[in-house]
Tab-separated table of C-alpha atoms and ligand atoms in Angstrom:
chain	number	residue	atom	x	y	z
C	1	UNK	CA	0.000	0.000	0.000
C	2	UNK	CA	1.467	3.189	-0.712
C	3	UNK	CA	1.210	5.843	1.959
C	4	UNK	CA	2.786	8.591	0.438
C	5	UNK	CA	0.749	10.079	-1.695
C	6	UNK	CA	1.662	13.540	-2.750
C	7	UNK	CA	0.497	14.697	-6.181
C	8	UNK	CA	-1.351	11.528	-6.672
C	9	UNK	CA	-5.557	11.516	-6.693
C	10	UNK	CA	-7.073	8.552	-5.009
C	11	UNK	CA	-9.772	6.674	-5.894
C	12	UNK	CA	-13.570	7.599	-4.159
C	13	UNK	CA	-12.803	4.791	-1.874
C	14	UNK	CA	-9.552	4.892	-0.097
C	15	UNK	CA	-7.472	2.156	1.427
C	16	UNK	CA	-7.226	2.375	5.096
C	17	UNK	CA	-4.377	4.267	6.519
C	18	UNK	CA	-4.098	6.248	3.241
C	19	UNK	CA	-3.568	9.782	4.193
C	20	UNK	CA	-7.241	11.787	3.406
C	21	UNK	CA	-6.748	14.904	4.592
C	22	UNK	CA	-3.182	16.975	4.779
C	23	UNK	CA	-2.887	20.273	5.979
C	24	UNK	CA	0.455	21.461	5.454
C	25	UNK	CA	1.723	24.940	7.298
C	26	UNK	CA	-1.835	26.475	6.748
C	27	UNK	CA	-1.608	30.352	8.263
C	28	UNK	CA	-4.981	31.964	8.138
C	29	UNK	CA	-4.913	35.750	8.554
C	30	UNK	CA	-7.952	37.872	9.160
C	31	UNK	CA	-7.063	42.078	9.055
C	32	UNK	CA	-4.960	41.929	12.173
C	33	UNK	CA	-5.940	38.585	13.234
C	34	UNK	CA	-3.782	35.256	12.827
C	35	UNK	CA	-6.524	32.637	13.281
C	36	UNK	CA	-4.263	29.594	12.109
C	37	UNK	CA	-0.418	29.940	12.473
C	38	UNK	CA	1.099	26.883	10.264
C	39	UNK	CA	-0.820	24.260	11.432
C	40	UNK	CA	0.068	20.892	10.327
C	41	UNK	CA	-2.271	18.214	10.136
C	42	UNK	CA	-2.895	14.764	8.413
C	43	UNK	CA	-5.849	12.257	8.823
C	44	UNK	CA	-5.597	8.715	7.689
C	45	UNK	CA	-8.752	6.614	6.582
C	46	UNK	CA	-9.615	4.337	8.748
C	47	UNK	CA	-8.980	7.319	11.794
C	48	UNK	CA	-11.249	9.593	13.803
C	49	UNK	CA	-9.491	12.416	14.711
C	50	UNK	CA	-10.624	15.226	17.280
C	51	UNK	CA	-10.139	18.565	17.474
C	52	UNK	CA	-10.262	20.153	20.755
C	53	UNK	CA	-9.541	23.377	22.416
C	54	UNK	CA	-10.911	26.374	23.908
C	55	UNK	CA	-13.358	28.688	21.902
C	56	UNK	CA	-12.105	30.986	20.102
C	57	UNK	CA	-8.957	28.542	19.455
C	58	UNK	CA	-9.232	28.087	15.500
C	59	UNK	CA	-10.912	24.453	15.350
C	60	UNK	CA	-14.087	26.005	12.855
C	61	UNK	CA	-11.337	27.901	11.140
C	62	UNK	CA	-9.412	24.896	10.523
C	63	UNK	CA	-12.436	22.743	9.366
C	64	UNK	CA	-13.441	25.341	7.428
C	65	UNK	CA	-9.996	25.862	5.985
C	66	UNK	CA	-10.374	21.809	5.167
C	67	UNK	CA	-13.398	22.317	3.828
C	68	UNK	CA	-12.180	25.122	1.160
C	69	UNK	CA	-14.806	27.472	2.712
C	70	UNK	CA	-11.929	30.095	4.292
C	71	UNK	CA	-8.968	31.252	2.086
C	72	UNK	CA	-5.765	30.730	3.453
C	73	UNK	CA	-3.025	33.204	3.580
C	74	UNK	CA	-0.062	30.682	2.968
C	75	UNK	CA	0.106	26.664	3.490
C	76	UNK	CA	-1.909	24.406	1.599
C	77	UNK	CA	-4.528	21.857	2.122
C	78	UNK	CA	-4.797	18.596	0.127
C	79	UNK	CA	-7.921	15.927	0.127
C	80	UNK	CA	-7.072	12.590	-1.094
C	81	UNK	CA	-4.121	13.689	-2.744
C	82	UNK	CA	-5.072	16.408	-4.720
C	83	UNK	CA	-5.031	20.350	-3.395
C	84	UNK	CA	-8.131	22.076	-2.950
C	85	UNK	CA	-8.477	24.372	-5.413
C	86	UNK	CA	-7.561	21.302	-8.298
C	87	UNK	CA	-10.701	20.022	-7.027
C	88	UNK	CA	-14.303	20.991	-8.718
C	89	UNK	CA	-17.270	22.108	-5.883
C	90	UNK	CA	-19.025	18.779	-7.670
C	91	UNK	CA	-16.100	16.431	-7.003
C	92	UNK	CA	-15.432	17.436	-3.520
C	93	UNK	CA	-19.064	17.322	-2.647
C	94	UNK	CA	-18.322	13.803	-3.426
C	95	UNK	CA	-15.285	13.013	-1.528
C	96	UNK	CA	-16.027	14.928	1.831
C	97	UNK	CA	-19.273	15.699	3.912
C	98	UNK	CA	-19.185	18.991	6.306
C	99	UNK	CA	-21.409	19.339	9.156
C	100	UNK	CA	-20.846	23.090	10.173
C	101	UNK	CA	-21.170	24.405	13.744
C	102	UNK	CA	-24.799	26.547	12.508
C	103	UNK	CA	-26.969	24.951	10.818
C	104	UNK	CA	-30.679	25.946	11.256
C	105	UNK	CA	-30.580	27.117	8.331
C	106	UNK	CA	-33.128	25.009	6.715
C	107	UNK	CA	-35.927	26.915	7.078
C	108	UNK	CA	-38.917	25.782	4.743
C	109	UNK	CA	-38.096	22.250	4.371
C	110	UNK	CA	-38.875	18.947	6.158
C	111	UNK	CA	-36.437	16.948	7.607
C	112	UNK	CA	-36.546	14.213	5.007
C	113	UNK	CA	-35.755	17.072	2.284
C	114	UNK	CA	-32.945	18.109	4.207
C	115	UNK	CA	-31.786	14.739	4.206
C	116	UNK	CA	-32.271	14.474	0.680
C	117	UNK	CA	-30.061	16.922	-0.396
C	118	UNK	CA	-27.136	15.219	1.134
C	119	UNK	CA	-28.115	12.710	-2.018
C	120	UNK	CA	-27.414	15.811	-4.648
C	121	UNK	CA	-24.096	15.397	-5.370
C	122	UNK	CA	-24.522	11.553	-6.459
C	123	UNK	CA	-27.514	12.990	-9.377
C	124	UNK	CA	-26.819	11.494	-12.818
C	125	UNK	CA	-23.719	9.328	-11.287
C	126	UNK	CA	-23.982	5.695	-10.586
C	127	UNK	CA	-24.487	5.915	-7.120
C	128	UNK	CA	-27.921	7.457	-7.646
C	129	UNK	CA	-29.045	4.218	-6.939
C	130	UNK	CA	-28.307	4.475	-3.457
C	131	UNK	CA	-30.449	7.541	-2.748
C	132	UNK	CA	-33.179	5.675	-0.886
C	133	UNK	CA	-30.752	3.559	1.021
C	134	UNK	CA	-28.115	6.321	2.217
C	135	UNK	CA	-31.311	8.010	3.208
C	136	UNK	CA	-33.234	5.943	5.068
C	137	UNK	CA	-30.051	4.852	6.571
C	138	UNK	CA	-29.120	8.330	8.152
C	139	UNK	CA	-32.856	8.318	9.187
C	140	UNK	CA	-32.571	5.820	11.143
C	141	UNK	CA	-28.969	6.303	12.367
C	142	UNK	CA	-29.857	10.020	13.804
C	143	UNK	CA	-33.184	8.495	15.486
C	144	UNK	CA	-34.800	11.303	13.601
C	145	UNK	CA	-37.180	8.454	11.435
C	146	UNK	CA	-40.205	9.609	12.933
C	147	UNK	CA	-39.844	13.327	12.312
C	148	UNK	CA	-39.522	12.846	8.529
C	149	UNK	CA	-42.842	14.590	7.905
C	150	UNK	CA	-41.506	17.157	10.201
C	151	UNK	CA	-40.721	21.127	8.928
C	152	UNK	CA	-37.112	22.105	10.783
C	153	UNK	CA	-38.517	25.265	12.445
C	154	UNK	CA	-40.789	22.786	14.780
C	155	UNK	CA	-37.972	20.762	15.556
C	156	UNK	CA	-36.250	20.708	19.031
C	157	UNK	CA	-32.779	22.240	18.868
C	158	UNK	CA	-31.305	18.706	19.412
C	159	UNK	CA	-33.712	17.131	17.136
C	160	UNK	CA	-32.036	19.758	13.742
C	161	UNK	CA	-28.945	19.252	15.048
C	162	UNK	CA	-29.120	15.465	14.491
C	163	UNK	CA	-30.921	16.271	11.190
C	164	UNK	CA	-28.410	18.675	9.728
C	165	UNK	CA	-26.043	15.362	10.810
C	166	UNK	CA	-28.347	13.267	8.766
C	167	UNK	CA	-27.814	15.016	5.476
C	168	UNK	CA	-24.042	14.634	5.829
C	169	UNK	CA	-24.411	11.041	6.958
C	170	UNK	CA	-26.819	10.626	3.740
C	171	UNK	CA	-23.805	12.251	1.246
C	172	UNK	CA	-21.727	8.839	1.894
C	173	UNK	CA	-17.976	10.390	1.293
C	174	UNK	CA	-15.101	8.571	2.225
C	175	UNK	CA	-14.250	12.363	4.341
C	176	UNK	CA	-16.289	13.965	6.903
C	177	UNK	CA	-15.729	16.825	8.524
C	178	UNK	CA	-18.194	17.437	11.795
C	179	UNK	CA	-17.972	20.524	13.882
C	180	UNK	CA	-19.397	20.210	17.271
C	181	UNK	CA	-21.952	17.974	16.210
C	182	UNK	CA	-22.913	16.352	19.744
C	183	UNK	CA	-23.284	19.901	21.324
C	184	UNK	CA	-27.040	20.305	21.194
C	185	UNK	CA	-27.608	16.250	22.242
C	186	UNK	CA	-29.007	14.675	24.895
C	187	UNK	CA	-25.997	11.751	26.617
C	188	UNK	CA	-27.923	8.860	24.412
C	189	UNK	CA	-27.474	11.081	21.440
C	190	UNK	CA	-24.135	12.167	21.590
C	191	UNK	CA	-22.612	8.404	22.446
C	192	UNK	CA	-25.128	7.563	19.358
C	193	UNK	CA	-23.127	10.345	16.878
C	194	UNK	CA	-19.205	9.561	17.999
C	195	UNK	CA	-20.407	5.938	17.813
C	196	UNK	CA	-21.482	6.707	14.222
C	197	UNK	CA	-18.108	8.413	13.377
C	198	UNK	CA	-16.571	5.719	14.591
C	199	UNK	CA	-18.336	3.430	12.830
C	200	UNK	CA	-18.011	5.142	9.392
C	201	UNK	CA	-13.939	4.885	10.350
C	202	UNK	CA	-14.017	1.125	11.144
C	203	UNK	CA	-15.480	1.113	7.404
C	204	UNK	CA	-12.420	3.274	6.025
C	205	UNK	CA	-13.945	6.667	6.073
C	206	UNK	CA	-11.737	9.347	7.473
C	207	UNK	CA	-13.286	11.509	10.180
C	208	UNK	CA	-12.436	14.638	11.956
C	209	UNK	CA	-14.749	16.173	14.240
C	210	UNK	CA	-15.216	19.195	16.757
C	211	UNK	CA	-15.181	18.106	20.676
C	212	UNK	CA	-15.895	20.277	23.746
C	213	UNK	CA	-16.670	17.348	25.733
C	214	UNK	CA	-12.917	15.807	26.254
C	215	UNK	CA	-14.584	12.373	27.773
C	216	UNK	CA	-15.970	11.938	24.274
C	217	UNK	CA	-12.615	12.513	22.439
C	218	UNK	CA	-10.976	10.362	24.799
C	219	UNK	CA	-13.117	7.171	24.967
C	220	UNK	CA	-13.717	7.950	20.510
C	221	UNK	CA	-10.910	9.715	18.883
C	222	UNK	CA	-7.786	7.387	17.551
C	223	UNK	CA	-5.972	10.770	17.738
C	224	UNK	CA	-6.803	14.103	19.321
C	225	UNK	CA	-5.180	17.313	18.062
C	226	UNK	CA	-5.522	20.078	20.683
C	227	UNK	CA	-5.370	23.997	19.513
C	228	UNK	CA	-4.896	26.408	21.199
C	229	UNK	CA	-4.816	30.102	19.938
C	230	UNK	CA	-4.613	29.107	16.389
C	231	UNK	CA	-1.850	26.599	17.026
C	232	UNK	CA	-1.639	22.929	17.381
C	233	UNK	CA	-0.042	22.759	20.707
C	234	UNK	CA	-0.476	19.166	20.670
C	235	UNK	CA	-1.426	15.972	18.589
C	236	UNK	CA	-1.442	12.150	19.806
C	237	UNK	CA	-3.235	9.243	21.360
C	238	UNK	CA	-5.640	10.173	24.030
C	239	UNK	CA	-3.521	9.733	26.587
C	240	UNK	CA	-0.944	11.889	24.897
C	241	UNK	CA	-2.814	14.840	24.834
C	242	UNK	CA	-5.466	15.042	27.450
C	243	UNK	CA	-2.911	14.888	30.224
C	244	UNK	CA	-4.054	17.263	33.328
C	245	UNK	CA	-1.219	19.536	32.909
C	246	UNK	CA	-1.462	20.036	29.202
C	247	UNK	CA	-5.521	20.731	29.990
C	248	UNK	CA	-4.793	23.143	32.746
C	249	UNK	CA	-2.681	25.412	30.881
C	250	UNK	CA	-4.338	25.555	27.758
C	251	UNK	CA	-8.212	25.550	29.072
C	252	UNK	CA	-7.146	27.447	32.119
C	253	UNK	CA	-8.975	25.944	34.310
C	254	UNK	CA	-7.166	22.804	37.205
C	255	UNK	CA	-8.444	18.694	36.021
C	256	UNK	CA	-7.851	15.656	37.609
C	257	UNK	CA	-7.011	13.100	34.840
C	258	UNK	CA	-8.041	9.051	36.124
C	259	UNK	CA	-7.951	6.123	34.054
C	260	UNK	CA	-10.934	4.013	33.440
C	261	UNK	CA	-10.799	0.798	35.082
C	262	UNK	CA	-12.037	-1.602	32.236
C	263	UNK	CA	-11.162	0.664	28.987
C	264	UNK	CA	-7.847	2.800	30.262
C	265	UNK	CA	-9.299	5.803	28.483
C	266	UNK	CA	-8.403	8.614	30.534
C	267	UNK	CA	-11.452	10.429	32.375
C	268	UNK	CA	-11.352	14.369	32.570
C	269	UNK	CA	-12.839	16.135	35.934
C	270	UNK	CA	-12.755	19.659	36.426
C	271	UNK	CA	-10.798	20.496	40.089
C	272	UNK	CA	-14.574	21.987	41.807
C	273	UNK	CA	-14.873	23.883	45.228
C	274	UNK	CA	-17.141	21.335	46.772
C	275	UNK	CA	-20.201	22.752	48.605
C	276	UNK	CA	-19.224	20.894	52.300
C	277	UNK	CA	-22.294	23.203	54.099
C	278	UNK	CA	-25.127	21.863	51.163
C	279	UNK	CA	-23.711	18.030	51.644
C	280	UNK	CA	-23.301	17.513	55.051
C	281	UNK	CA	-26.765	18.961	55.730
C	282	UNK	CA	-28.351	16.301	54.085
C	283	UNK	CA	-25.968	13.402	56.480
C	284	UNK	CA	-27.296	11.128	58.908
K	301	ADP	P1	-13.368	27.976	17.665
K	301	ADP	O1	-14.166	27.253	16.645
K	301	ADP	O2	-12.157	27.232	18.105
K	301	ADP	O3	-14.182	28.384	18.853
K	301	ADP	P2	-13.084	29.944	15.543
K	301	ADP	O4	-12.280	29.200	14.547
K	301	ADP	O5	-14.524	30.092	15.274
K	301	ADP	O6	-12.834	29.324	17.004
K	301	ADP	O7	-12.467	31.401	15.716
K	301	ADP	C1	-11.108	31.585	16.006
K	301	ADP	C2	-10.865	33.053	16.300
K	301	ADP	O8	-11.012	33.789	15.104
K	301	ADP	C3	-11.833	33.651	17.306
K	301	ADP	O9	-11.132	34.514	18.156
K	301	ADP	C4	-12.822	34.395	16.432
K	301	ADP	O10	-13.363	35.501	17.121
K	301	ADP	C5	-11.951	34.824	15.269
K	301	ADP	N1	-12.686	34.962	14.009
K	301	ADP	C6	-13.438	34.040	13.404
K	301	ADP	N2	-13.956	34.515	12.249
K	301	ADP	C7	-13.513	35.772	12.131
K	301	ADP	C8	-13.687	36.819	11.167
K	301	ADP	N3	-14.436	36.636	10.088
K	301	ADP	N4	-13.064	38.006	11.393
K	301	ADP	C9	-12.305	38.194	12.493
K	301	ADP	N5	-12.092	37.262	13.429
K	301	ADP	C10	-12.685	36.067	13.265
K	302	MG	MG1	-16.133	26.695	16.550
């Protein structure tokens, strides 16, 4: 298998552990702002990766950077080989899915229109054929089968969230590129979405997605790239990354770091003043 694949455009499907997304020194610059100060990245398929960080640290900048929705200043970003701009809207529809952080924008349609357009990039191709599949399939993936009927604006702010994920899901691209897609859910509904991603990885898909919750990254994400003030001050395993000291400085704010029993995945809890008075009331 060749790993190295620099000036070379892979096929729709790519072989696991081929690298799917490389971004390469990308600097983002905004008037006076630097947003993204040569960030280096690469995603494998076959890998979840998760971006962490406080807001404001450059993670929707650097999806959307991925995505070819924000103009870099210098650096480069490549999909499956190829660099962005080499690619047409049409064929990059087909090779990556993005889930951006707002997305009620929907307004007149029901959710199993929105889900439909995920289809739109697959019209007059072969894979037409799978419209009614890859939808009913992110239907019923999201839980959202029995709203189909359903017009977004009545829809709970959890329940467009997981629609908006269902017309990604629905675009079946070997790329997807999810920014804080679990932050509207309910616990059953976010362990349901980075069980999804991680899912779609097992099957060679290449995932990166937006994490505030640093329990999910670390029981989920194969890697974890943490950024802080536009930089990557950190990439690596789980337990590379979300070490209590590394957390601390860059969230400013004292964790305790354990280790599950069964699993190993390190557990994140916030160092709390503990209410003694409130507790001990309630005491025998
Ligand atoms: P995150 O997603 O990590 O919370 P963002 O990537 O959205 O952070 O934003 C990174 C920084 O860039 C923030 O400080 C934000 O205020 C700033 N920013 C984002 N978009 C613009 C813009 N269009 N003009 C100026 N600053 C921006
Ligand atoms: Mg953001």
């Amino acid at each position: 298998m060749r790993l190295s694949t620099r000036g070379q455009v892979l096929p729709e499907v790519l072989a696991r552990g081929t690298l799917a997304i490389e971004v390469i020194g990308a600097t983002c610059v905004i008037g006076d702002r630097t947003l993204l100060a040569d960030v280096d990245l690469s995603v494998r398929a076959g890998e979840v990766l998760a971006l962490i960080g406080p807001n404001g640290a450059g993670k929707s900048t650097l999806l959307a950077a991925i995505s070819g929705d924000r103009a870099l200043r210098s650096g480069e970003v490549r999909i499956a080989g190829k660099r962005l701009h080499e690619w047409t809207l049409r064929e990059l529809s087909r090779r990556r899915a993005v889930l951006p952080q707002e997305n009620g924008v929907f307004f007149p349609f029901t959710v199993e229109q929105v889900v439909e357009m995920g289809r739109r990039p697959w019209q007059r191709t072969e894979r037409e054929d799978e419209d009614t599949e890859a939808v009913a399939d992110a239907l019923r993936s999201t839980d959202i089968e029995r709203f189909v009927e359903r017009r977004v604006p009545t829809l709970s702010g959890g329940e467009r969230a997981r629609t908006a994920l269902a017309r990604v899901l629905a675009q079946r691209t070997g790329i997807l590129l999810l920014d804080e897609p679990t932050a509207a859910l309910d616990l059953k509904h976010q362990e349901a979405v980075l069980r999804l991603a991680a899912e779609r990885a097992d099957r060679g898909d290449a995932v990166i997605v937006v994490l505030h919750d640093l329990n999910l990254a670390a029981a989920y994400a194969d890697t974890i790239a943490m950024l802080s003030q536009g930089r990557i001050v950190a990439c690596g395993t789980p337990a590379e990354v979300l070490t209590a000291e590394q957390i601390g400085r860059v969230y400013e704010h004292p964790v305790e770091v354990f280790q599950h029993p069964t699993t190993g995945a390190p557990m994140i809890v916030p160092v709390r003043e503990i209410r003694m008075s409130s507790r001990e009331e309630g005491t025998p």
